[in-house]
Amino acid sequence: LVREISGAAAEFTDTGEGSRALGKAFANRNALLVVDDVWDAGHARAFDVAGEGARLLLTTRDSAVLTAVGATDEPIERLSEEAALALLAEWSGTRAERLPEAASDVARECGYLPLALSVAGARVRDGASWEDVLEALEQGRLEFLDHPYASVFGSLRLSVDALPDDERARYLELAVFPEDVQVPESVVLRLWRQTGGMDAVAARDLLARLKSKALLERGSDGERRFVTLHDLQHDFVRLLVNDLPAVHANLLDALAAELPVTDEAGSAWHLLPPDEPYPWLHLGDHLVSAGRREEFRELLLDPRWLEAKLRAVGMSALLSDFTAFPHDPDLAEVVATLRLCSHVVSKHPEQLSSQLLARLLDTDRETVRGTLSRVAPEGVWLRPLTASLPRERGLIRTLSGHSGSVSAVAITPDGRQALSASWDQTLKLWDLESGAELRTLSGHSGWVWAVAISPDGRQALSASNDQTLKLWDLESGAELRILSGHSGWVNAVAITPDGRQALSASDNLTLKLWELESGAELRTLRGNSGLVSAVAITPDGRQALSASDDRTLKLWDLESGAELRTVSGHSGPVNAVAISPDGRQALSASGDRTLKLWDLESGREIAIFSADALVLCCAVTPDGKTIVAGDALGRLHFLRIEGLPPSNRPGSDSP
C-alpha cells in the first residue's frame, strides 16, 4: 500500500515500521482507507495512521475490534426479503415474478445472507427443486446449530453433497490453502494432479463448475488466474475435509515434483520458480501443517533458502517465516542479523552471504556456525574473514601521541614500522612490535592528509592542505624536499613501484606526476569534475587509478597523461581506491556505504559489499585474496575475494 501511494520502494522489518511509513504516505492527503474483514484489533491499529484529511473504514463481524480502536459502529443490515428474492432469482435463472412460494422460505432459511442465497439459487439452477433445497437447508441448520452462520453452512452442504465423490474430495482439498489468499490456479492444478490425477483441462473445467455453483471465485490479476474462497467457504471446507495434514503433504509433494534435480546436499526448496510467489510465501505454513516443522526450521538455517526467498518475495516475507519459532535461540540470532542488514540486502540480495558472515562469524551458537559453513553463493563475492559488522574484534594495542585527528597511515615494506599523518600538522613513525613512538616529522603548515612510503622503506612522501608534498628521510626524520604546484589541498599520494616518481591528487580537480629525485613536476592530469580524493598506481607503474567526489574513478596512462577510462557506478563520493597485486582488479570505497570490486581492463563492476556507514578507506593484502576496509563508525571489514574465474584470480599462474 505504501508503495502504491508513494511510488517508492517499501520494505519493512516489523509492523511498527510499516505503520509509520503508511502514516507518512497518508500525511496531508484527503483519502478513505478501507480495510476489509478485520478480525484482530492489532491489525486494525496498524492501519489507524491516517491524517486529519483521511478516514479509516473497517469492516468486521467482531464489534470488539471496533471498540479496541475507538471506532464508531455502523451496523450493516441483512438483505431485505425483496432483495434476497431478487438474488435467488438471479442465481436460479428464474424471473423474480415467477418464483414459487417456497423461494421465500428458502430465503428466510438462508438468513437473507448473500453467500447462502447464491449457493441455494445455484443448486436450483442445477436441477434441484425448491422444496428439496428447503429441506436440505433445514437439515443443515440442525447439523450446524452451534455455528453463527449455520444457514450459510447448510446451503454449502447442500451443493457440496450433490457433487460426485471425486469432485467433492477435490473441493474439500481447497482447505489446504490459507484464508483470504488468492491462490494461483497453477498451484491448485498441481495439487489436483497429485491427488486426483487430473490434467489441466479437467481441473479448469471443475473450477468453472464450482464457480457456477457459488462454491468459489475465480479471478485474474492480468498475468495469472487465481482462486479464492469466501472466509465462510473456507471455514466450511476446513470443517469437512478429511486428514488435512495429509493434504498439506500432498501439496508439498506436488510442489517438490517440479523442482530441478540437483547434486546439492539438503532440500531443493531454494530452487522453486522465482516468478511464482505463492510457494515462497506459504511453504513454511504447509511444512508445519504437514508435521514437518523441523524441515522448516532447517530451511531457515539454509543460506540458499534465505537468499532465494529474499530475491523472490522480499525481506518482510522472509522475516515473517521466523515468527513460527518465537523461542528458538538459533533462529533468533539469524533473524536479528537479517533485521540489521535488511537495508542492504533488500536492495542487494547477492550480499546476504557476506552480511551473514560479517555479522555472525564469532557466534557461539554451534548450529548457526553450521549455517555459515554452508555459505557458498554463485559468482564473484567478497567473503568476510572476521565478524566486522556487528561485533568488535580484539584490539592488539593503541598508538597514542597525536594531538589531532589521524587521517592516514602507511606501513613499511618490512612490516616493522608505521607512519601516521595527522591534523596536528605532523607525521609520527611507530614501532609496531612495541607500539613505541620513534620520531615525529614536523614541517607542514596545515593538516597532513596522506602519506606513502617508498618501496625500499627509506623515504616517505606526505600530502597536506598547505598545498604541498614533503619528502622525508625515515631514518633521520629529515625533510629532503618540498613539491609545490597544486593550487588546492593535496588529498592523496602514491609512489611508483620503482620509487622514482609520485602521483598526487588535489582539491583543484587535478593529479600531478612528480620526479622524486629532483622534485620536478612532470605533468598534470585533468578530467575530474570534483575534488580528487585518492590515487593508486598499478604494479607495473604504467597506469594509475584516481577516485573523486564526482562519484567516478578514472584510469590514466602515466607515460602520456591520457585518460584511458572512466569507471562509474557509485552513488556517492569515492573516498579511496586500491589495486590488486596482479593489476587486474581495483577496489573502491565510497560515501554511498559500499565497497566495489572492478575489472580494470573492462571497467565492469564484479562484486559489491555494503557496510552500515560511509566506507572511508580500503586495501588489498599482498596475496591479492583479502580486502580490508574501514568505515565511518570506526570498524574494519575483512573480506576474501571468492568466485573469480582462474584466469582472473589473484595469485593465479594463468597468463
XYZ file of C-alpha atoms in Angstrom:
655
model
C 0.000 0.000 0.000
C 2.845 2.379 0.837
C 4.453 1.570 -2.493
C 1.212 2.243 -4.383
C 0.623 5.572 -2.627
C 4.137 6.995 -2.558
C 5.617 5.332 -5.635
C 8.719 4.473 -3.606
C 10.072 1.017 -2.801
C 8.751 -0.235 0.537
C 10.351 -2.968 2.640
C 9.698 -3.251 6.386
C 11.130 -5.430 9.127
C 8.158 -5.105 11.513
C 4.567 -3.846 11.688
C 5.502 -0.669 13.542
C 7.923 0.349 10.815
C 5.247 -0.265 8.194
C 2.653 1.739 10.142
C 4.973 4.715 10.420
C 5.685 4.614 6.693
C 1.963 4.383 5.952
C 1.323 7.391 8.181
C 3.879 9.425 6.241
C 2.353 8.309 2.947
C -1.099 9.499 4.060
C 0.138 12.776 5.553
C -1.656 15.786 4.043
C -3.892 13.527 1.943
C -7.670 13.557 1.726
C -8.403 9.864 1.419
C -10.600 6.990 2.543
C -8.652 3.889 3.588
C -10.802 0.739 3.612
C -9.548 -2.357 5.454
C -11.897 -5.275 4.873
C -12.704 -8.267 7.080
C -10.637 -7.379 10.152
C -10.580 -9.906 12.997
C -7.627 -8.660 15.045
C -7.549 -5.322 16.873
C -3.769 -5.145 16.430
C -4.201 -5.358 12.674
C -6.746 -2.555 12.791
C -4.472 -0.319 14.871
C -1.648 -0.831 12.359
C -3.755 0.970 9.735
C -5.088 3.667 12.062
C -2.486 6.198 10.928
C -4.386 8.454 8.535
C -4.016 12.216 8.959
C -6.706 14.826 9.556
C -7.903 14.776 5.961
C -8.250 10.992 5.793
C -10.676 8.454 7.236
C -10.335 4.756 8.074
C -13.207 2.371 7.312
C -13.017 -1.107 8.855
C -15.344 -3.995 8.041
C -15.605 -6.761 10.620
C -18.001 -9.218 12.182
C -16.368 -8.701 15.592
C -17.527 -5.496 17.286
C -14.696 -5.835 19.839
C -12.274 -4.820 17.082
C -14.110 -1.524 16.656
C -14.183 -0.920 20.405
C -10.434 -1.543 20.672
C -9.605 1.182 18.154
C -12.311 3.604 19.288
C -14.236 3.388 16.023
C -17.878 4.274 15.536
C -20.022 1.174 14.979
C -22.244 1.366 11.889
C -24.185 -1.928 11.644
C -24.961 -3.204 8.136
C -28.418 -4.681 7.843
C -29.014 -8.002 6.117
C -30.742 -8.041 2.760
C -34.418 -7.257 2.701
C -36.745 -10.064 1.646
C -37.262 -8.356 -1.698
C -33.508 -8.062 -2.334
C -32.953 -11.647 -1.158
C -35.568 -12.964 -3.583
C -34.011 -10.937 -6.401
C -30.647 -12.571 -5.684
C -32.251 -16.024 -5.571
C -33.917 -15.325 -8.899
C -30.613 -14.262 -10.462
C -28.721 -17.364 -9.327
C -31.545 -19.827 -10.030
C -32.173 -18.448 -13.507
C -35.808 -17.723 -12.665
C -37.656 -14.468 -13.229
C -38.443 -12.847 -9.879
C -42.181 -12.696 -10.515
C -42.227 -16.442 -11.221
C -40.526 -17.552 -8.015
C -42.649 -20.076 -6.085
C -43.768 -19.540 -2.513
C -41.079 -21.974 -1.361
C -38.454 -19.488 -2.543
C -39.478 -17.135 0.266
C -38.976 -19.963 2.750
C -35.539 -20.679 1.228
C -34.578 -17.005 1.548
C -35.647 -16.970 5.176
C -33.794 -20.223 5.890
C -30.678 -18.664 4.301
C -30.917 -15.840 6.812
C -31.067 -13.374 3.892
C -27.275 -13.759 3.626
C -25.914 -13.247 0.084
C -23.500 -16.193 0.101
C -26.133 -18.674 1.309
C -28.670 -17.312 -1.187
C -26.200 -17.590 -4.071
C -25.348 -21.216 -3.295
C -29.011 -22.181 -2.829
C -30.054 -20.459 -6.061
C -27.253 -22.180 -7.993
C -28.455 -25.539 -6.657
C -31.949 -24.877 -8.055
C -30.455 -23.858 -11.383
C -28.614 -27.207 -11.438
C -31.926 -29.095 -11.202
C -32.898 -29.365 -7.536
C -36.439 -28.407 -6.565
C -37.108 -25.512 -4.225
C -38.651 -27.961 -1.771
C -35.558 -30.195 -1.773
C -33.334 -27.172 -1.237
C -35.505 -26.011 1.651
C -35.435 -29.449 3.284
C -31.646 -29.661 2.933
C -31.251 -26.198 4.442
C -33.373 -27.173 7.422
C -31.237 -30.285 7.942
C -28.084 -28.200 7.633
C -29.370 -25.734 10.201
C -29.687 -28.587 12.652
C -26.253 -30.002 11.727
C -24.511 -26.653 12.226
C -26.754 -25.490 15.051
C -23.900 -24.024 17.123
C -22.411 -22.016 14.268
C -23.494 -18.360 13.917
C -23.708 -18.820 10.143
C -25.490 -22.173 10.147
C -27.660 -21.064 7.221
C -24.595 -20.485 5.050
C -23.086 -23.825 6.031
C -26.371 -25.567 5.355
C -26.545 -24.024 1.904
C -22.950 -25.007 1.165
C -23.579 -28.543 2.401
C -26.498 -28.770 0.006
C -24.324 -28.065 -3.032
C -21.239 -29.976 -1.914
C -23.220 -33.142 -1.162
C -24.582 -33.022 -4.703
C -21.073 -33.236 -6.191
C -19.669 -36.579 -7.384
C -17.391 -38.134 -4.765
C -14.148 -37.317 -6.590
C -15.155 -33.701 -7.241
C -16.307 -33.327 -3.648
C -12.902 -34.557 -2.457
C -11.110 -32.108 -4.746
C -13.231 -29.201 -3.491
C -12.635 -30.016 0.165
C -8.891 -30.184 -0.533
C -9.008 -26.419 -1.044
C -8.994 -26.292 2.766
C -5.214 -26.674 2.494
C -4.822 -23.061 1.387
C -4.677 -20.122 3.818
C -7.713 -17.952 4.397
C -8.087 -14.726 2.397
C -5.362 -15.665 -0.088
C -5.554 -15.517 -3.863
C -4.338 -18.998 -4.732
C -2.815 -19.307 -8.221
C -4.763 -21.718 -10.398
C -1.447 -23.304 -11.330
C -0.945 -24.368 -7.699
C -4.480 -25.800 -7.455
C -3.888 -27.698 -10.693
C -0.677 -29.212 -9.319
C -2.450 -30.318 -6.141
C -5.292 -31.974 -8.041
C -2.888 -33.677 -10.410
C -1.140 -35.108 -7.351
C -4.299 -36.195 -5.507
C -6.723 -36.977 -8.326
C -4.594 -37.483 -11.411
C -6.434 -34.637 -13.150
C -4.947 -32.966 -16.181
C -5.055 -29.189 -16.557
C -8.138 -29.154 -18.800
C -10.195 -31.312 -16.442
C -9.065 -29.296 -13.423
C -10.024 -25.981 -15.019
C -13.403 -27.422 -16.017
C -14.004 -28.420 -12.402
C -13.059 -24.953 -11.181
C -15.535 -23.460 -13.647
C -18.316 -25.746 -12.391
C -17.538 -24.957 -8.756
C -17.702 -21.251 -9.548
C -21.058 -21.699 -11.265
C -22.329 -23.299 -8.046
C -21.108 -20.281 -5.999
C -18.637 -22.525 -4.166
C -15.597 -20.413 -5.032
C -14.479 -17.384 -7.011
C -12.034 -17.161 -9.897
C -10.205 -14.030 -10.950
C -7.166 -12.664 -12.724
C -4.556 -10.013 -11.980
C -3.782 -9.586 -15.665
C -0.955 -12.118 -15.649
C -2.218 -15.073 -13.632
C -5.574 -16.609 -12.852
C -6.348 -17.297 -9.210
C -8.933 -18.964 -6.984
C -10.397 -17.512 -3.792
C -12.769 -18.773 -1.121
C -15.025 -16.594 0.986
C -13.951 -16.946 4.608
C -17.162 -18.861 5.383
C -16.496 -21.200 2.463
C -13.010 -21.643 3.853
C -14.374 -22.406 7.324
C -16.758 -24.913 5.767
C -14.150 -26.910 3.838
C -11.850 -26.875 6.875
C -14.711 -28.358 8.893
C -15.422 -31.214 6.481
C -12.055 -32.151 4.951
C -10.587 -35.482 6.000
C -6.961 -35.597 7.245
C -5.881 -32.041 6.469
C -2.192 -32.746 7.315
C -2.187 -35.376 4.556
C -3.498 -32.801 2.075
C -0.664 -30.457 3.082
C 1.779 -33.306 2.478
C 0.236 -33.938 -0.947
C 0.602 -30.278 -1.872
C 4.249 -30.311 -0.791
C 4.841 -33.423 -2.891
C 3.194 -31.698 -5.851
C 5.452 -28.657 -5.490
C 8.577 -30.750 -4.947
C 7.860 -32.846 -8.041
C 8.630 -29.864 -10.264
C 11.906 -28.867 -8.619
C 15.029 -29.419 -10.730
C 17.228 -32.386 -9.889
C 20.445 -31.307 -8.161
C 23.519 -32.894 -6.606
C 23.477 -30.377 -3.740
C 23.049 -31.686 -0.219
C 19.863 -30.879 1.670
C 16.483 -29.827 0.355
C 15.979 -28.186 -3.021
C 13.244 -25.757 -1.942
C 15.531 -22.841 -2.782
C 15.091 -23.846 -6.441
C 11.357 -23.059 -6.504
C 10.367 -20.984 -9.567
C 11.337 -17.392 -8.689
C 8.398 -15.891 -10.600
C 5.663 -17.748 -8.670
C 5.207 -16.050 -5.268
C 2.715 -18.429 -3.637
C 5.111 -21.288 -2.736
C 7.708 -18.813 -1.455
C 5.148 -17.082 0.750
C 3.397 -20.159 2.145
C 5.811 -23.092 2.012
C 6.571 -22.752 5.721
C 2.884 -22.912 6.679
C 2.423 -26.075 4.624
C 5.523 -27.718 6.114
C 4.375 -27.022 9.671
C 0.805 -28.146 8.927
C 2.118 -31.356 7.351
C 4.021 -32.164 10.542
C 7.390 -31.252 9.012
C 8.230 -28.435 11.400
C 11.882 -29.436 11.767
C 12.326 -29.342 7.994
C 11.044 -25.772 8.016
C 13.488 -24.887 10.794
C 16.377 -26.344 8.810
C 15.256 -24.265 5.854
C 15.562 -21.079 7.902
C 19.160 -22.037 8.651
C 19.980 -22.638 4.975
C 21.676 -19.611 3.347
C 20.497 -20.810 -0.070
C 16.853 -20.574 1.005
C 17.339 -17.237 2.754
C 18.845 -15.582 -0.315
C 16.446 -17.225 -2.762
C 13.361 -16.195 -0.780
C 14.748 -12.701 -0.322
C 15.106 -12.401 -4.091
C 11.676 -13.876 -4.786
C 9.395 -12.104 -2.303
C 11.449 -9.637 -0.248
C 12.650 -9.131 3.295
C 9.262 -8.710 5.005
C 8.101 -12.117 3.812
C 11.408 -13.700 4.799
C 11.264 -12.282 8.323
C 7.671 -13.461 8.758
C 8.843 -17.084 8.454
C 10.709 -16.788 11.743
C 7.531 -16.000 13.707
C 6.779 -19.737 13.631
C 9.710 -20.244 16.046
C 9.405 -17.466 18.647
C 11.585 -19.165 21.279
C 14.345 -20.714 19.159
C 17.702 -19.119 20.158
C 19.475 -20.132 16.935
C 16.802 -18.648 14.714
C 16.572 -15.595 16.965
C 20.211 -14.828 16.208
C 19.691 -15.288 12.471
C 16.563 -13.140 12.305
C 18.204 -10.398 14.377
C 21.051 -10.374 11.874
C 18.628 -10.198 8.948
C 16.973 -7.175 10.524
C 20.340 -5.473 10.978
C 21.311 -5.895 7.345
C 17.854 -5.533 5.779
C 18.654 -2.051 4.443
C 21.490 -3.583 2.428
C 20.241 -6.972 1.306
C 16.735 -5.803 0.412
C 18.361 -3.896 -2.450
C 21.292 -6.263 -2.981
C 20.259 -9.861 -2.167
C 23.565 -11.095 -3.565
C 25.237 -9.595 -0.488
C 23.301 -11.712 2.008
C 26.095 -14.271 2.393
C 28.750 -11.664 3.107
C 26.429 -9.847 5.515
C 25.700 -13.045 7.462
C 29.382 -13.849 7.749
C 30.421 -10.297 8.632
C 27.917 -10.264 11.493
C 27.936 -13.859 12.754
C 31.405 -15.320 12.286
C 32.168 -15.065 16.002
C 28.835 -16.518 17.172
C 28.986 -19.043 19.991
C 25.968 -20.955 18.668
C 27.128 -24.177 17.036
C 24.050 -24.529 14.815
C 24.493 -21.028 13.420
C 28.162 -21.757 12.758
C 26.979 -24.749 10.747
C 24.775 -22.413 8.741
C 27.720 -20.177 7.954
C 29.803 -23.149 6.831
C 27.266 -23.750 4.052
C 27.533 -20.238 2.645
C 28.619 -20.599 -0.980
C 26.867 -18.156 -3.321
C 27.337 -18.332 -7.055
C 29.605 -15.902 -8.863
C 32.200 -13.491 -7.545
C 31.729 -12.306 -3.977
C 33.695 -10.916 -1.051
C 33.914 -13.348 1.905
C 34.360 -11.638 5.307
C 37.109 -13.204 7.397
C 36.002 -11.631 10.683
C 32.721 -10.531 12.238
C 33.415 -6.909 11.406
C 29.871 -5.579 11.206
C 28.050 -6.425 14.431
C 30.855 -7.015 16.918
C 34.242 -5.533 17.692
C 37.289 -7.736 17.337
C 40.194 -7.901 19.771
C 42.430 -4.840 19.943
C 46.197 -5.502 19.997
C 47.343 -2.021 21.007
C 46.580 1.665 20.642
C 49.247 4.070 19.393
C 48.752 7.433 21.097
C 50.646 10.670 20.660
C 48.946 12.862 18.067
C 47.101 15.950 19.286
C 44.728 15.975 16.311
C 42.734 13.549 14.185
C 44.776 10.870 12.408
C 43.982 10.993 8.699
C 46.280 8.386 7.111
C 48.769 5.622 7.835
C 51.314 3.593 5.849
C 53.377 0.553 6.838
C 56.995 -0.004 5.826
C 57.708 -2.885 3.406
C 59.297 -4.980 6.171
C 56.133 -4.627 8.296
C 58.017 -3.418 11.363
C 57.127 0.258 11.392
C 54.185 2.509 10.569
C 53.968 6.181 9.666
C 50.855 8.147 10.617
C 49.640 11.524 9.333
C 47.606 13.926 11.439
C 45.640 17.147 11.528
C 48.176 18.315 14.131
C 50.435 19.037 11.090
C 52.874 16.226 11.915
C 53.714 12.654 10.984
C 54.815 10.058 13.535
C 56.891 6.922 12.995
C 55.949 3.974 15.229
C 57.485 0.639 16.161
C 54.664 -1.863 15.625
C 56.114 -4.562 17.872
C 56.261 -2.355 20.959
C 53.917 0.482 19.989
C 56.675 2.981 20.782
C 56.807 6.350 19.024
C 60.183 6.508 17.244
C 60.127 10.081 15.938
C 57.942 12.992 14.860
C 58.252 14.603 11.424
C 57.348 18.295 11.566
C 57.300 20.884 8.812
C 53.838 21.181 7.291
C 51.804 24.310 7.999
C 48.467 22.540 7.532
C 46.734 19.230 8.180
C 48.580 16.222 6.791
C 46.073 14.250 4.746
C 48.052 11.381 3.230
C 51.365 9.546 3.294
C 53.178 6.978 1.132
C 56.403 5.064 1.823
C 58.954 4.307 -0.888
C 59.443 0.657 -1.975
C 62.832 0.497 -0.219
C 61.307 1.764 3.041
C 63.812 4.582 3.401
C 61.727 7.591 2.425
C 58.157 8.828 2.807
C 56.076 11.393 0.943
C 53.351 13.339 2.745
C 50.469 15.423 1.351
C 48.913 18.385 3.136
C 46.212 21.016 2.904
C 49.054 23.561 2.845
C 49.051 22.650 -0.907
C 52.454 20.914 -0.764
C 54.019 17.479 -0.571
C 57.126 16.802 1.507
C 59.718 14.061 1.036
C 61.222 12.710 4.274
C 64.156 10.533 5.284
C 62.679 7.983 7.690
C 65.990 7.055 9.306
C 66.767 10.606 10.412
C 63.360 12.275 10.156
C 64.894 14.994 7.965
C 62.828 16.849 5.372
C 64.523 16.240 1.996
C 62.474 18.454 -0.331
C 59.149 20.186 -0.927
C 56.983 19.524 -4.016
C 54.899 22.597 -4.834
C 52.461 23.185 -7.677
C 48.928 22.363 -6.556
C 46.530 25.267 -6.022
C 44.360 23.340 -3.574
C 44.616 20.865 -0.727
C 46.644 17.765 -1.573
C 44.478 14.819 -0.572
C 46.397 11.738 -1.645
C 49.736 10.489 -2.886
C 51.186 7.269 -4.327
C 54.749 6.287 -5.259
C 55.559 4.236 -8.364
C 56.960 0.708 -7.828
C 60.446 1.805 -8.927
C 60.427 4.598 -6.329
C 61.343 7.263 -8.879
C 58.036 9.052 -9.342
C 54.987 10.006 -7.297
C 51.418 10.920 -8.186
C 49.405 13.347 -6.067
C 45.671 14.157 -6.034
C 44.209 17.525 -5.147
C 41.116 19.575 -4.403
C 41.879 21.581 -7.553
C 40.431 18.674 -9.629
C 43.848 17.544 -10.888
C 46.566 14.970 -10.341
C 50.266 15.745 -10.724
C 53.126 13.401 -11.578
C 56.455 14.235 -9.900
C 60.073 13.140 -10.180
C 61.158 12.417 -6.608
C 64.914 12.860 -7.030
C 64.625 16.403 -8.350
C 61.152 17.346 -7.125
C 60.230 18.380 -10.678
C 56.603 18.355 -11.831
C 56.416 16.100 -14.915
C 52.766 16.521 -15.971
C 49.255 17.377 -14.806
C 46.296 15.012 -15.318
C 42.952 16.752 -15.837
C 39.432 15.404 -16.316
C 37.637 15.159 -12.978
C 34.677 17.419 -12.194
C 35.108 17.047 -8.431
C 37.983 17.054 -5.990
C 40.321 14.084 -6.410
C 40.386 12.195 -3.126
C 42.563 9.132 -3.720
C 45.007 7.549 -6.137
C 46.653 4.153 -6.697
C 49.312 3.033 -9.181
C 49.307 -0.319 -10.992
C 52.080 -2.809 -10.126
C 53.823 -2.233 -13.470
C 53.911 1.524 -12.810
C 52.352 2.353 -16.171
C 48.850 3.318 -15.113
C 47.090 4.978 -12.200
C 43.540 4.946 -10.892
C 42.076 8.017 -9.223
C 38.944 8.432 -7.091
C 36.868 11.574 -6.970
C 33.957 13.324 -5.309
C 32.341 13.315 -8.768
C 31.433 9.641 -7.972
C 33.801 8.197 -10.574
C 37.162 6.518 -10.871
C 39.487 7.345 -13.751
C 42.235 5.194 -15.242
C 45.248 7.137 -16.530
C 48.292 6.390 -18.682
C 51.232 7.804 -16.720
C 53.565 7.972 -19.711
C 51.290 10.233 -21.742
C 48.942 11.573 -19.078
C 45.968 10.412 -21.179
C 42.679 9.412 -19.560
C 42.050 5.785 -20.578
C 38.683 5.100 -18.980
C 36.067 6.474 -16.598
C 34.570 3.913 -14.228
C 31.085 4.819 -12.981
C 28.750 3.067 -10.573
C 28.941 4.710 -7.166
C 26.104 6.957 -5.987
C 28.298 8.916 -3.586
C 31.798 10.389 -3.403
C 34.583 7.852 -3.888
C 36.878 8.113 -0.879
C 39.575 5.530 -1.527
C 40.949 3.168 -4.132
C 43.310 0.187 -4.201
C 44.641 -2.077 -6.957
C 45.215 -5.831 -6.664
C 48.840 -7.046 -6.797
C 48.331 -8.525 -10.274
C 46.874 -5.242 -11.550
C 43.691 -6.872 -12.845
C 41.183 -5.698 -10.264
C 40.568 -2.454 -8.434
C 38.744 -1.747 -5.213
C 36.874 1.451 -4.369
C 35.359 2.741 -1.119
C 32.533 5.245 -1.212
C 30.307 7.562 0.731
C 27.374 5.529 -0.606
C 28.381 2.949 2.071
C 29.634 0.406 -0.428
C 32.868 -1.269 -1.369
C 33.068 -2.237 -5.043
C 35.407 -4.589 -6.875
C 36.089 -3.725 -10.521
C 37.696 -5.380 -13.515
C 40.311 -2.831 -14.585
C 40.523 -3.920 -18.207
C 36.800 -3.555 -18.911
C 35.728 -1.195 -16.125
C 32.999 -3.690 -15.165
C 31.755 -3.978 -11.583
C 32.189 -7.599 -10.455
C 31.344 -7.578 -6.724
C 29.941 -5.310 -4.029
C 29.825 -5.219 -0.220
C 27.634 -2.796 1.752
C 28.522 -1.521 5.207
C 26.432 0.299 7.811
C 28.343 3.551 7.360
C 30.418 5.535 4.886
C 33.361 3.453 3.682
C 36.433 5.657 4.037
C 39.426 3.506 3.133
C 40.404 0.169 1.644
C 43.446 -2.006 0.975
C 44.291 -5.354 -0.631
C 46.668 -7.832 1.027
C 49.895 -8.756 -0.811
C 48.468 -12.119 -1.916
C 45.528 -10.291 -3.508
C 42.971 -12.534 -1.834
C 41.852 -10.436 1.120
C 40.445 -6.934 1.409
C 40.475 -4.661 4.438
C 38.127 -1.677 4.545
C 37.399 0.922 7.209
C 34.103 2.726 7.758
C 32.969 5.911 9.468
C 31.865 4.009 12.580
C 35.468 3.019 13.232
C 35.114 -0.595 12.130
C 37.381 -2.684 9.941
C 35.902 -5.165 7.478
C 37.999 -8.161 6.416
C 36.731 -9.717 3.189
C 38.013 -12.518 0.986
C 37.599 -12.379 -2.784
C 35.959 -15.613 -3.928
C 34.410 -16.901 -7.133
C 36.730 -15.258 -9.664
C 37.493 -17.382 -12.750
C 41.007 -18.894 -12.562
C 42.344 -16.525 -15.218
C 41.274 -13.535 -13.114
C 42.048 -14.951 -9.698
C 44.710 -13.134 -7.673
C 47.807 -15.258 -7.432
C 46.814 -17.335 -10.475
C 49.611 -18.692 -12.630
C 47.455 -18.392 -15.736
C 48.747 -15.996 -18.389
